Tab-separated table of C-alpha atoms in Angstrom:
chain	number	residue	atom	x	y	z
G	1	MET	CA	84.943	-86.657	-106.481
G	2	ASN	CA	86.344	-83.140	-106.815
G	3	LEU	CA	89.760	-84.762	-106.698
G	4	LEU	CA	89.100	-86.560	-109.975
G	5	LEU	CA	88.171	-83.280	-111.672
G	6	ASP	CA	91.327	-81.621	-110.331
G	7	THR	CA	93.349	-84.546	-111.604
G	8	TRP	CA	91.828	-84.144	-115.050
G	9	ASP	CA	92.636	-80.419	-114.953
G	10	TYR	CA	96.233	-81.196	-114.053
G	11	LEU	CA	96.525	-83.661	-116.920
G	12	VAL	CA	95.137	-81.320	-119.589
G	13	THR	CA	97.247	-78.320	-118.573
G	14	ALA	CA	100.003	-78.093	-121.165
G	15	GLY	CA	102.406	-76.415	-118.738
G	16	HIS	CA	102.617	-79.551	-116.634
G	17	TRP	CA	103.955	-81.551	-119.561
G	18	THR	CA	106.526	-79.242	-121.104
G	19	GLY	CA	109.765	-77.732	-119.902
G	20	GLU	CA	112.434	-78.883	-117.505
G	21	ASP	CA	110.961	-81.403	-115.012
G	22	GLY	CA	107.740	-81.466	-117.039
G	23	MET	CA	106.020	-84.810	-117.271
G	24	LEU	CA	107.194	-85.377	-120.840
G	25	GLN	CA	110.810	-84.941	-119.802
G	26	LEU	CA	110.368	-87.281	-116.826
G	27	LEU	CA	108.556	-89.826	-118.988
G	28	LEU	CA	111.443	-89.920	-121.448
G	29	GLN	CA	113.894	-90.201	-118.565
G	30	GLN	CA	112.039	-93.174	-117.111
G	31	LEU	CA	111.783	-94.848	-120.521
G	32	LEU	CA	115.524	-94.406	-120.987
G	33	LEU	CA	116.199	-95.860	-117.522
G	34	SER	CA	113.958	-98.851	-118.183
G	35	LEU	CA	115.439	-99.512	-121.607
G	36	THR	CA	119.011	-99.369	-120.278
G	37	ALA	CA	118.167	-101.752	-117.451
G	38	MET	CA	116.426	-104.163	-119.851
G	39	VAL	CA	119.417	-104.196	-122.206
G	40	LEU	CA	121.821	-104.767	-119.295
G	41	ALA	CA	119.672	-107.512	-117.772
G	42	ALA	CA	119.280	-109.268	-121.124
G	43	ALA	CA	123.015	-108.977	-121.838
G	44	ILE	CA	123.910	-110.499	-118.471
G	45	GLY	CA	120.976	-112.814	-117.796
G	46	LEU	CA	120.223	-114.412	-121.154
G	47	PRO	CA	123.672	-115.883	-121.979
G	48	THR	CA	124.159	-117.096	-118.407
G	49	ALA	CA	120.756	-118.730	-118.057
G	50	LEU	CA	120.670	-120.219	-121.550
G	51	TRP	CA	124.155	-121.669	-121.175
G	52	LEU	CA	123.391	-123.108	-117.724
G	53	GLY	CA	120.170	-124.556	-119.101
G	54	HIS	CA	122.041	-126.135	-122.005
G	55	LEU	CA	124.572	-127.691	-119.651
G	56	GLY	CA	121.863	-128.612	-117.149
G	57	ARG	CA	123.781	-127.088	-114.249
G	58	GLY	CA	123.038	-124.459	-111.637
G	59	GLY	CA	119.321	-125.204	-111.596
G	60	PHE	CA	118.977	-124.550	-107.894
G	61	LEU	CA	120.440	-121.069	-108.309
G	62	ALA	CA	118.469	-120.248	-111.452
G	63	ILE	CA	115.146	-121.180	-109.862
G	64	ASN	CA	115.757	-119.666	-106.443
G	65	ILE	CA	116.994	-116.331	-107.686
G	66	SER	CA	113.345	-115.545	-108.458
G	67	ASN	CA	112.271	-116.362	-104.916
G	68	VAL	CA	114.984	-114.096	-103.536
G	69	GLY	CA	114.085	-111.313	-105.968
G	70	ARG	CA	110.467	-111.514	-104.853
G	71	ALA	CA	111.264	-111.332	-101.127
G	72	VAL	CA	113.568	-108.295	-101.258
G	73	PRO	CA	111.499	-105.087	-101.400
G	74	THR	CA	112.544	-102.938	-104.362
G	75	PHE	CA	112.078	-99.893	-102.162
G	76	ALA	CA	114.510	-101.250	-99.534
G	77	LEU	CA	117.238	-102.058	-102.050
G	78	LEU	CA	116.924	-98.655	-103.711
G	79	ALA	CA	117.091	-97.015	-100.294
G	80	LEU	CA	120.233	-98.970	-99.370
G	81	PHE	CA	121.933	-98.033	-102.659
G	82	VAL	CA	121.132	-94.362	-102.302
G	83	THR	CA	122.170	-94.125	-98.656
G	84	ALA	CA	125.439	-96.015	-99.118
G	85	ASP	CA	128.661	-94.215	-100.038
G	86	TRP	CA	128.534	-95.953	-103.417
G	87	PRO	CA	126.564	-95.639	-105.725
G	88	GLY	CA	124.878	-92.897	-103.663
G	89	THR	CA	122.810	-90.066	-105.101
G	90	ASP	CA	125.274	-88.871	-107.725
G	91	THR	CA	123.691	-87.618	-110.904
G	92	LEU	CA	124.441	-89.758	-113.938
G	93	GLY	CA	124.112	-87.873	-117.213
G	94	PRO	CA	120.622	-88.147	-118.728
G	95	TYR	CA	119.627	-90.619	-116.029
G	96	GLY	CA	119.248	-87.842	-113.487
G	97	ARG	CA	119.694	-87.781	-109.754
G	98	ALA	CA	120.739	-91.119	-108.215
G	99	GLY	CA	120.883	-92.402	-111.793
G	100	LEU	CA	123.534	-95.048	-111.214
G	101	ALA	CA	121.814	-96.428	-108.109
G	102	THR	CA	118.527	-96.621	-110.012
G	103	VAL	CA	119.981	-98.335	-113.082
G	104	LEU	CA	121.737	-100.881	-110.851
G	105	ALA	CA	118.587	-101.638	-108.851
G	106	LEU	CA	116.451	-101.905	-111.992
G	107	THR	CA	118.906	-104.310	-113.590
G	108	LEU	CA	119.094	-106.462	-110.465
G	109	PHE	CA	115.305	-106.750	-110.303
G	110	ALA	CA	115.017	-107.501	-114.023
G	111	LEU	CA	117.460	-110.418	-113.774
G	112	PRO	CA	115.376	-112.991	-111.812
G	113	PRO	CA	112.481	-113.335	-114.285
G	114	VAL	CA	114.912	-113.384	-117.237
G	115	ILE	CA	117.187	-116.008	-115.688
G	116	THR	CA	114.520	-118.308	-114.246
G	117	ASN	CA	112.312	-118.389	-117.332
G	118	SER	CA	115.194	-118.814	-119.798
G	119	TYR	CA	116.683	-121.601	-117.702
G	120	VAL	CA	113.365	-123.413	-117.290
G	121	GLY	CA	112.626	-122.912	-120.991
G	122	ILE	CA	115.783	-124.710	-122.071
G	123	ARG	CA	115.464	-127.405	-119.415
G	124	GLU	CA	111.851	-128.187	-120.274
G	125	VAL	CA	112.681	-129.111	-123.871
G	126	SER	CA	111.671	-132.742	-123.954
G	127	PRO	CA	114.542	-135.235	-123.584
G	128	ALA	CA	113.193	-137.193	-126.550
G	129	VAL	CA	113.648	-134.161	-128.812
G	130	LYS	CA	117.183	-133.634	-127.510
G	131	GLN	CA	118.044	-137.275	-128.070
G	132	ALA	CA	116.647	-137.071	-131.577
G	133	ALA	CA	118.899	-134.068	-132.232
G	134	ASP	CA	121.910	-135.962	-130.911
G	135	GLY	CA	120.919	-138.992	-132.971
G	136	MET	CA	120.864	-136.865	-136.108
G	137	GLY	CA	124.505	-136.085	-135.434
G	138	MET	CA	124.062	-132.495	-134.276
G	139	THR	CA	126.883	-131.045	-132.220
G	140	GLY	CA	126.072	-129.548	-128.810
G	141	ARG	CA	126.081	-126.112	-130.337
G	142	GLN	CA	123.858	-127.036	-133.252
G	143	ARG	CA	121.424	-128.685	-130.869
G	144	PHE	CA	121.360	-125.533	-128.752
G	145	VAL	CA	120.841	-123.099	-131.630
G	146	ARG	CA	118.501	-125.117	-133.836
G	147	VAL	CA	116.506	-127.179	-131.352
G	148	GLU	CA	116.631	-125.951	-127.776
G	149	LEU	CA	116.566	-122.209	-128.405
G	150	PRO	CA	113.534	-122.167	-130.737
G	151	LEU	CA	111.565	-124.467	-128.438
G	152	ALA	CA	112.489	-122.386	-125.386
G	153	ALA	CA	111.626	-119.101	-127.110
G	154	PRO	CA	108.097	-118.702	-125.643
G	155	LEU	CA	109.415	-118.898	-122.099
G	156	VAL	CA	112.486	-116.770	-122.783
G	157	LEU	CA	110.234	-114.069	-124.232
G	158	LEU	CA	107.807	-114.388	-121.313
G	159	GLY	CA	110.740	-113.802	-118.960
G	160	LEU	CA	111.685	-110.623	-120.816
G	161	ARG	CA	108.072	-109.436	-120.712
G	162	LEU	CA	107.827	-110.004	-116.957
G	163	ALA	CA	111.161	-108.234	-116.517
G	164	LEU	CA	109.803	-105.209	-118.382
G	165	VAL	CA	106.788	-104.985	-116.043
G	166	GLN	CA	109.119	-105.284	-113.060
G	167	VAL	CA	111.547	-102.673	-114.384
G	168	TRP	CA	108.829	-100.115	-115.064
G	169	ALA	CA	107.374	-100.630	-111.585
G	170	THR	CA	110.770	-100.359	-109.893
G	171	ALA	CA	111.671	-97.272	-111.921
G	172	THR	CA	108.516	-95.632	-110.565
G	173	ILE	CA	109.408	-96.568	-106.983
G	174	ALA	CA	112.824	-94.956	-107.462
G	175	ALA	CA	111.094	-91.637	-106.790
G	176	LEU	CA	110.393	-92.717	-103.201
G	177	VAL	CA	114.128	-92.410	-102.583
G	178	ALA	CA	114.455	-89.152	-104.522
G	179	GLY	CA	115.509	-90.867	-107.713
G	180	PRO	CA	114.652	-89.869	-111.270
G	181	GLY	CA	111.567	-90.572	-113.381
G	182	LEU	CA	107.820	-90.051	-113.451
G	183	GLY	CA	107.354	-91.390	-109.927
G	184	ARG	CA	108.560	-87.962	-108.801
G	185	VAL	CA	105.283	-86.433	-109.935
G	186	ILE	CA	103.486	-88.914	-107.659
G	187	THR	CA	105.707	-88.451	-104.605
G	188	ASP	CA	105.897	-84.667	-105.064
G	189	GLY	CA	102.138	-84.488	-105.204
G	190	PHE	CA	101.682	-86.552	-102.077
G	191	TYR	CA	104.429	-84.989	-99.988
G	192	ARG	CA	103.156	-81.477	-100.787
G	193	THR	CA	99.506	-82.498	-100.329
G	194	ASN	CA	98.812	-81.650	-103.968
G	195	TYR	CA	96.910	-84.892	-104.433
G	196	ALA	CA	95.594	-84.022	-107.878
G	197	LYS	CA	99.190	-83.861	-109.105
G	198	GLY	CA	100.064	-87.178	-107.447
G	199	ILE	CA	97.081	-88.937	-108.954
G	200	ALA	CA	97.756	-87.381	-112.367
G	201	GLY	CA	101.281	-88.794	-112.251
G	202	ALA	CA	99.874	-92.192	-111.314
G	203	VAL	CA	97.487	-92.098	-114.275
G	204	VAL	CA	100.352	-91.404	-116.692
G	205	VAL	CA	102.529	-94.145	-115.157
G	206	ALA	CA	99.675	-96.663	-115.308
G	207	VAL	CA	98.726	-95.821	-118.900
G	208	VAL	CA	102.330	-96.125	-120.073
G	209	ALA	CA	102.650	-99.441	-118.195
G	210	LEU	CA	99.626	-100.840	-120.027
G	211	LEU	CA	100.943	-99.547	-123.372
G	212	LEU	CA	104.349	-101.159	-122.718
G	213	GLU	CA	102.614	-104.445	-121.911
G	214	LEU	CA	100.641	-104.270	-125.168
G	215	VAL	CA	103.797	-103.527	-127.159
G	216	ALA	CA	105.610	-106.378	-125.403
G	217	ALA	CA	102.753	-108.789	-126.108
G	218	ALA	CA	102.785	-107.787	-129.791
G	219	GLY	CA	106.565	-108.154	-129.878
G	220	VAL	CA	106.357	-111.630	-128.379
G	221	ARG	CA	103.818	-112.628	-131.028
G	222	LEU	CA	106.147	-111.402	-133.773
G	223	LEU	CA	109.315	-112.982	-132.406
G	224	ASP	CA	108.041	-116.345	-131.185
G	225	PRO	CA	109.234	-118.996	-133.665
G	226	THR	CA	106.930	-121.686	-132.265
G	227	ARG	CA	103.864	-119.621	-133.165
G	228	ARG	CA	105.089	-118.862	-136.645
G	229	ALA	CA	105.940	-122.503	-137.213
G	230	SER	CA	102.509	-123.840	-136.350
G	231	SER	CA	101.141	-123.768	-139.886
G	232	PRO	CA	98.028	-125.874	-140.471
G	233	ASN	CA	99.801	-128.637	-142.413
G	234	ARG	CA	102.108	-129.391	-139.517
G	235	HIS	CA	101.740	-132.458	-137.416
G	236	PRO	CA	99.374	-131.464	-134.600
G	237	GLY	CA	101.637	-133.021	-132.002
G	238	MET	CA	104.417	-130.567	-132.761
G	239	SER	CA	102.493	-127.359	-132.335
G	240	GLY	CA	100.779	-128.823	-129.295
G	241	ALA	CA	103.932	-129.180	-127.247
G	242	PRO	CA	105.121	-125.605	-126.521
G	243	PRO	CA	101.917	-124.186	-124.918
G	244	THR	CA	102.038	-126.696	-122.068
G	245	VAL	CA	105.553	-125.542	-121.284
G	246	THR	CA	104.423	-121.915	-121.207
G	247	GLU	CA	101.658	-122.729	-118.795
G	248	GLU	CA	103.861	-124.651	-116.412
G	249	ALA	CA	106.430	-121.956	-116.001
G	250	GLY	CA	103.958	-119.088	-115.988
G	251	ASP	CA	103.783	-119.144	-112.214
G	252	VAL	CA	107.527	-119.380	-111.882
G	253	GLY	CA	108.016	-115.890	-113.203
G	254	SER	CA	104.953	-114.068	-111.963
Y	1	MET	CA	121.513	-81.845	-81.369
Y	2	THR	CA	121.614	-81.439	-77.600
Y	3	LEU	CA	120.753	-85.118	-77.276
Y	4	LEU	CA	123.734	-86.094	-79.382
Y	5	VAL	CA	126.070	-83.882	-77.412
Y	6	ALA	CA	124.768	-85.355	-74.181
Y	7	ALA	CA	125.324	-88.881	-75.495
Y	8	ALA	CA	128.853	-88.035	-76.562
Y	9	ALA	CA	129.593	-86.425	-73.242
Y	10	ALA	CA	128.272	-89.458	-71.370
Y	11	GLY	CA	131.003	-91.586	-72.901
Y	12	GLU	CA	131.124	-93.517	-76.160
Y	13	PRO	CA	129.058	-92.123	-79.016
Y	14	SER	CA	126.229	-94.485	-79.928
Y	15	CYS	CA	126.723	-96.374	-83.147
Y	16	TYR	CA	123.770	-94.596	-84.778
Y	17	SER	CA	124.941	-91.076	-84.082
Y	18	ARG	CA	125.339	-88.735	-87.061
Y	19	LEU	CA	129.100	-89.163	-86.986
Y	20	THR	CA	129.398	-92.939	-87.083
Y	21	ASN	CA	126.043	-93.816	-88.733
Y	22	GLU	CA	126.755	-97.547	-88.851
Y	23	TRP	CA	124.631	-100.001	-90.856
Y	24	PHE	CA	124.240	-102.475	-88.014
Y	25	CYS	CA	123.666	-101.128	-84.524
Y	26	ALA	CA	122.432	-102.997	-81.455
Y	27	GLN	CA	121.975	-99.731	-79.595
Y	28	TYR	CA	119.407	-98.655	-82.179
Y	29	LEU	CA	117.461	-101.882	-81.664
Y	30	SER	CA	117.114	-101.335	-77.921
Y	31	ASP	CA	116.540	-97.568	-78.067
Y	32	TYR	CA	113.878	-97.719	-80.761
Y	33	ARG	CA	112.356	-101.056	-79.746
Y	34	GLN	CA	108.801	-99.695	-79.539
Y	35	GLU	CA	108.943	-97.998	-82.926
Y	36	ILE	CA	110.370	-101.101	-84.614
Y	37	THR	CA	107.770	-103.375	-83.014
Y	38	ASP	CA	104.893	-101.100	-84.035
Y	39	ALA	CA	106.118	-100.944	-87.632
Y	40	THR	CA	106.560	-104.717	-87.780
Y	41	VAL	CA	103.062	-105.323	-86.386
Y	42	GLN	CA	101.547	-102.891	-88.880
Y	43	HIS	CA	103.475	-104.584	-91.684
Y	44	LEU	CA	102.139	-107.999	-90.681
Y	45	GLN	CA	98.581	-106.705	-90.296
Y	46	ILE	CA	98.550	-105.077	-93.733
Y	47	THR	CA	100.150	-108.114	-95.397
Y	48	VAL	CA	97.809	-110.652	-93.808
Y	49	ALA	CA	94.703	-108.525	-94.411
Y	50	SER	CA	95.671	-108.059	-98.095
Y	51	VAL	CA	96.337	-111.733	-98.734
Y	52	VAL	CA	93.144	-112.827	-96.929
Y	53	LEU	CA	91.091	-110.297	-98.895
Y	54	GLY	CA	92.822	-111.486	-102.081
Y	55	VAL	CA	91.906	-115.119	-101.349
Y	56	LEU	CA	88.291	-114.202	-100.519
Y	57	ILE	CA	87.851	-112.403	-103.852
Y	58	ALA	CA	89.974	-114.758	-105.942
Y	59	PHE	CA	88.112	-117.925	-104.978
Y	60	PRO	CA	84.647	-116.994	-106.297
Y	61	LEU	CA	86.270	-115.361	-109.338
Y	62	ALA	CA	88.146	-118.572	-110.132
Y	63	LEU	CA	84.956	-120.613	-109.765
Y	64	ILE	CA	83.056	-118.257	-112.075
Y	65	ALA	CA	85.911	-118.246	-114.587
Y	66	ARG	CA	85.976	-122.027	-114.619
Y	67	ARG	CA	82.242	-122.294	-115.160
Y	68	LEU	CA	82.110	-119.666	-117.916
Y	69	PRO	CA	85.128	-119.834	-120.256
Y	70	ARG	CA	84.118	-116.575	-121.894
Y	71	LEU	CA	84.430	-114.740	-118.595
Y	72	GLU	CA	87.732	-116.471	-117.911
Y	73	THR	CA	89.489	-114.488	-120.632
Y	74	LEU	CA	88.007	-111.310	-119.220
Y	75	ILE	CA	88.887	-112.054	-115.588
Y	76	VAL	CA	92.422	-113.246	-116.298
Y	77	GLY	CA	92.956	-110.342	-118.711
Y	78	ALA	CA	91.774	-107.741	-116.210
Y	79	ALA	CA	93.897	-109.284	-113.473
Y	80	THR	CA	96.965	-109.193	-115.739
Y	81	ALA	CA	96.291	-105.544	-116.550
Y	82	VAL	CA	96.180	-104.678	-112.836
Y	83	TYR	CA	99.405	-106.574	-112.305
Y	84	THR	CA	101.082	-104.466	-114.989
Y	85	ILE	CA	100.375	-101.206	-113.141
Y	86	PRO	CA	103.250	-100.261	-110.798
Y	87	SER	CA	102.363	-100.331	-107.106
Y	88	LEU	CA	103.375	-96.709	-106.629
Y	89	ALA	CA	100.815	-95.754	-109.290
Y	90	LEU	CA	98.034	-98.094	-108.175
Y	91	LEU	CA	97.845	-96.691	-104.638
Y	92	PRO	CA	97.293	-93.059	-105.749
Y	93	LEU	CA	94.589	-94.255	-108.147
Y	94	LEU	CA	92.667	-95.660	-105.159
Y	95	VAL	CA	93.084	-92.537	-103.015
Y	96	PRO	CA	90.081	-90.638	-104.492
Y	97	PHE	CA	87.857	-93.495	-103.305
Y	98	THR	CA	89.390	-94.661	-100.042
Y	99	GLY	CA	91.492	-91.685	-98.934
Y	100	LEU	CA	94.851	-91.773	-97.180
Y	101	SER	CA	94.158	-94.860	-95.111
Y	102	ALA	CA	95.344	-98.382	-94.473
Y	103	THR	CA	92.308	-99.511	-96.502
Y	104	THR	CA	93.901	-98.028	-99.629
Y	105	VAL	CA	97.043	-100.083	-99.122
Y	106	VAL	CA	95.144	-103.274	-98.280
Y	107	ILE	CA	92.886	-103.011	-101.342
Y	108	GLY	CA	95.815	-102.224	-103.632
Y	109	LEU	CA	97.906	-105.122	-102.406
Y	110	ALA	CA	94.890	-107.460	-102.451
Y	111	LEU	CA	94.486	-106.660	-106.157
Y	112	TYR	CA	98.053	-107.820	-106.842
Y	113	ALA	CA	97.635	-110.963	-104.729
Y	114	LEU	CA	94.363	-111.629	-106.541
Y	115	THR	CA	96.102	-111.884	-109.921
Y	116	ILE	CA	98.483	-114.573	-108.773
Y	117	LEU	CA	95.802	-116.404	-106.786
Y	118	VAL	CA	93.126	-116.553	-109.518
Y	119	ARG	CA	95.662	-118.044	-111.907
Y	120	SER	CA	96.943	-120.647	-109.500
Y	121	MET	CA	93.392	-121.597	-108.463
Y	122	LEU	CA	92.367	-122.092	-112.087
Y	123	GLU	CA	95.516	-124.075	-112.776
Y	124	GLY	CA	95.029	-126.157	-109.635
Y	125	LEU	CA	91.420	-127.001	-110.411
Y	126	ARG	CA	92.376	-127.830	-113.965
Y	127	SER	CA	95.078	-130.200	-112.731
Y	128	VAL	CA	92.439	-132.495	-111.176
Y	129	PRO	CA	92.348	-135.611	-113.380
Y	130	GLU	CA	89.137	-135.992	-115.347
Y	131	ASP	CA	88.696	-139.662	-114.340
Y	132	VAL	CA	88.826	-138.733	-110.659
Y	133	ARG	CA	86.077	-136.195	-111.242
Y	134	GLU	CA	84.014	-138.736	-113.163
Y	135	SER	CA	84.393	-141.378	-110.448
Y	136	ALA	CA	83.204	-138.879	-107.846
Y	137	VAL	CA	80.157	-137.989	-109.952
Y	138	GLY	CA	79.544	-141.707	-110.473
Y	139	LEU	CA	79.601	-142.187	-106.708
Y	140	GLY	CA	76.801	-139.647	-106.459
Y	141	TYR	CA	78.752	-136.527	-105.418
Y	142	GLY	CA	76.921	-133.270	-106.028
Y	143	ALA	CA	78.658	-130.159	-107.335
Y	144	THR	CA	79.437	-128.738	-103.887
Y	145	ARG	CA	80.645	-131.974	-102.344
Y	146	LEU	CA	82.710	-132.681	-105.455
Y	147	LEU	CA	84.391	-129.280	-105.136
Y	148	VAL	CA	85.035	-129.379	-101.388
Y	149	LEU	CA	85.877	-133.043	-100.881
Y	150	VAL	CA	87.584	-133.989	-104.144
Y	151	GLU	CA	88.684	-131.087	-106.326
Y	152	LEU	CA	89.955	-128.620	-103.713
Y	153	PRO	CA	92.150	-131.117	-101.836
Y	154	LEU	CA	93.687	-132.288	-105.113
Y	155	ALA	CA	94.199	-128.721	-106.320
Y	156	LEU	CA	95.678	-127.625	-103.018
Y	157	PRO	CA	99.405	-128.076	-103.833
Y	158	VAL	CA	99.135	-125.786	-106.887
Y	159	ILE	CA	96.948	-123.270	-105.031
Y	160	MET	CA	99.372	-123.209	-102.095
Y	161	ALA	CA	102.275	-122.581	-104.471
Y	162	GLY	CA	100.375	-119.526	-105.721
Y	163	LEU	CA	99.625	-118.455	-102.160
Y	164	ARG	CA	103.337	-118.563	-101.344
Y	165	VAL	CA	104.230	-116.358	-104.297
Y	166	ALA	CA	101.394	-113.949	-103.470
Y	167	THR	CA	102.330	-113.726	-99.790
Y	168	VAL	CA	106.040	-113.188	-100.323
Y	169	SER	CA	105.501	-110.464	-102.905
Y	170	THR	CA	102.847	-108.795	-100.738
Y	171	VAL	CA	105.324	-108.549	-97.849
Y	172	ALA	CA	107.750	-106.734	-100.143
Y	173	LEU	CA	105.084	-104.511	-101.712
Y	174	THR	CA	103.689	-103.389	-98.355
Y	175	THR	CA	106.719	-101.086	-98.021
Y	176	VAL	CA	105.376	-98.933	-100.878
Y	177	GLY	CA	102.390	-98.092	-98.665
Y	178	SER	CA	104.663	-95.543	-97.003
Y	179	LEU	CA	103.442	-93.183	-99.753
Y	180	VAL	CA	100.186	-92.858	-97.793
Y	181	SER	CA	101.992	-93.354	-94.430
Y	182	TYR	CA	100.719	-96.926	-94.008
Y	183	GLY	CA	103.719	-98.931	-95.133
Y	184	GLY	CA	104.685	-100.797	-91.965
Y	185	LEU	CA	108.446	-101.221	-92.160
Y	186	GLY	CA	108.342	-99.112	-95.325
Y	187	ASN	CA	107.715	-96.087	-93.112
Y	188	LEU	CA	111.030	-96.766	-91.372
Y	189	ILE	CA	112.777	-97.130	-94.737
Y	190	ALA	CA	111.314	-93.836	-95.973
Y	191	ASP	CA	112.377	-92.127	-92.774
Y	192	GLY	CA	115.818	-93.739	-92.997
Y	193	VAL	CA	116.301	-92.312	-96.487
Y	194	SER	CA	115.163	-88.796	-95.680
Y	195	THR	CA	117.229	-88.555	-92.483
Y	196	ASN	CA	120.178	-90.628	-93.789
Y	197	PHE	CA	119.750	-93.086	-90.906
Y	198	ARG	CA	121.566	-96.265	-91.947
Y	199	ALA	CA	120.805	-98.487	-88.957
Y	200	GLU	CA	117.073	-97.818	-89.286
Y	201	LEU	CA	117.164	-98.565	-93.008
Y	202	MET	CA	119.121	-101.792	-92.711
Y	203	THR	CA	117.044	-103.070	-89.799
Y	204	ALA	CA	113.774	-102.464	-91.645
Y	205	ALA	CA	115.095	-104.095	-94.830
Y	206	ILE	CA	116.274	-107.195	-92.980
Y	207	LEU	CA	112.994	-107.468	-91.059
Y	208	CYS	CA	111.059	-107.325	-94.349
Y	209	VAL	CA	112.989	-110.251	-95.778
Y	210	ALA	CA	112.699	-112.123	-92.470
Y	211	ILE	CA	108.905	-111.707	-92.424
Y	212	ALA	CA	108.712	-112.956	-96.024
Y	213	VAL	CA	110.781	-116.044	-95.220
Y	214	LEU	CA	108.819	-116.708	-92.020
Y	215	LEU	CA	105.404	-116.520	-93.698
Y	216	ASP	CA	106.695	-118.667	-96.569
Y	217	VAL	CA	107.813	-121.364	-94.135
Y	218	LEU	CA	104.476	-121.172	-92.284
Y	219	ILE	CA	102.561	-121.779	-95.518
Y	220	VAL	CA	104.798	-124.721	-96.434
Y	221	VAL	CA	104.198	-126.268	-92.999
Y	222	ALA	CA	100.451	-125.670	-93.296
Y	223	GLN	CA	100.447	-127.330	-96.701
Y	224	ARG	CA	102.278	-130.377	-95.348
Y	225	ILE	CA	99.706	-130.751	-92.610
Y	226	LEU	CA	96.786	-130.228	-95.001
Y	227	THR	CA	98.042	-132.594	-97.702
Y	228	PRO	CA	99.644	-135.537	-95.892
Y	229	TRP	CA	99.314	-137.746	-98.984
Y	230	THR	CA	101.809	-135.733	-101.034
Y	231	ARG	CA	104.511	-136.562	-98.483
Y	232	GLY	CA	103.933	-140.289	-98.830
Y	233	ALA	CA	103.996	-140.086	-102.612
Y	234	ARG	CA	107.296	-138.293	-102.658
Y	235	ALA	CA	109.096	-140.525	-100.180
């Protein structure tokens, strides 16, 4: 149990946090990487998946991209990127060593949960509701914006939340291929048999992961229109519908 | 270096020499056959051990969670929290207790599999229609017989879906075990990165995906054999 005490010592030593390559610097770098990848994945994945869902096409692709994403090891893809001539290990501004390779890999692994959940979310909107929207004379676009999108919101947000977990995990693994981020504290510690350092890095990564998850959960609660809408004087049937959808697709993304 | 020179002198340079460093190389496969086989076997052992351990822990947990709704929130919440922790951080957190061993990797991966499995087991058991359960009780089935003969078979499709997800992601995650030198094919990937050995890297990556697909197919076949009635219903 001496190792745990050493780990604690490492964590409370100010020198390990500050300065160039201090944990604070690496933490910010990894947050920046994750944020960039999330923005890229949302910018690419959301419009594609929502539009395909609206049209009802490309379902096979949208569902199976998650299965593919799950089977390809993040470590292997990162390794391939770094070893290839492009993107290689080139430093990319604030993203650090192998920055481009890392951002690309993170974005690729964030896409499957975003695409699958958004697609399923739009598709699972009950046909009766869609027909009602058409019957009211809504155009395709109005139906999409006012009916399908709000009803799909829980699943779309779940997809983004799962993507965030995935991105943070992959960003940590980037260190196994000499990439940037906090994972470097872990790999450095282990490769130089300074296990206290490695475990300290793991503690920081894990704590930040849990904090991110809490923030994401709070964000989902704030943004979800179906939760806001379920005021007590609503018809019970209306607020009852969305949760079943969430449950069904929960295993699609995880 | 002398080895490389000798190879070059003997005729054509092998496709994995420093100079050519090709991504795909048959010569590498035959020269390093033993190393590749060992890594693949270790990968399979770690994956199977993790998933089996995950199932063994998940099953009683799911039963407890179903019986006591208050514990369900706790169990599912704790499992979700574990799932949120990156694999590269979870393994070091286990090292103070289990050391640099294959056990560390197996326990870590079992924890991830557990999360997916507990959820799918709860969902599967919940998907059993209430009237079916009532008929079984009316026929005089006790709790155990009800679970084994009625509920589990009916929940099996959902549970197997969870098992597929858990298995495929465990195959991929096993590579991270290379941090403590027990990563199966991940060890080859790590070595490939540090020595810039493209053929080794590509071979290991492809084998990982192949193992995932193979195990996935095996589970689907097993499910078809175990639940013959779902085939009839679909046809």
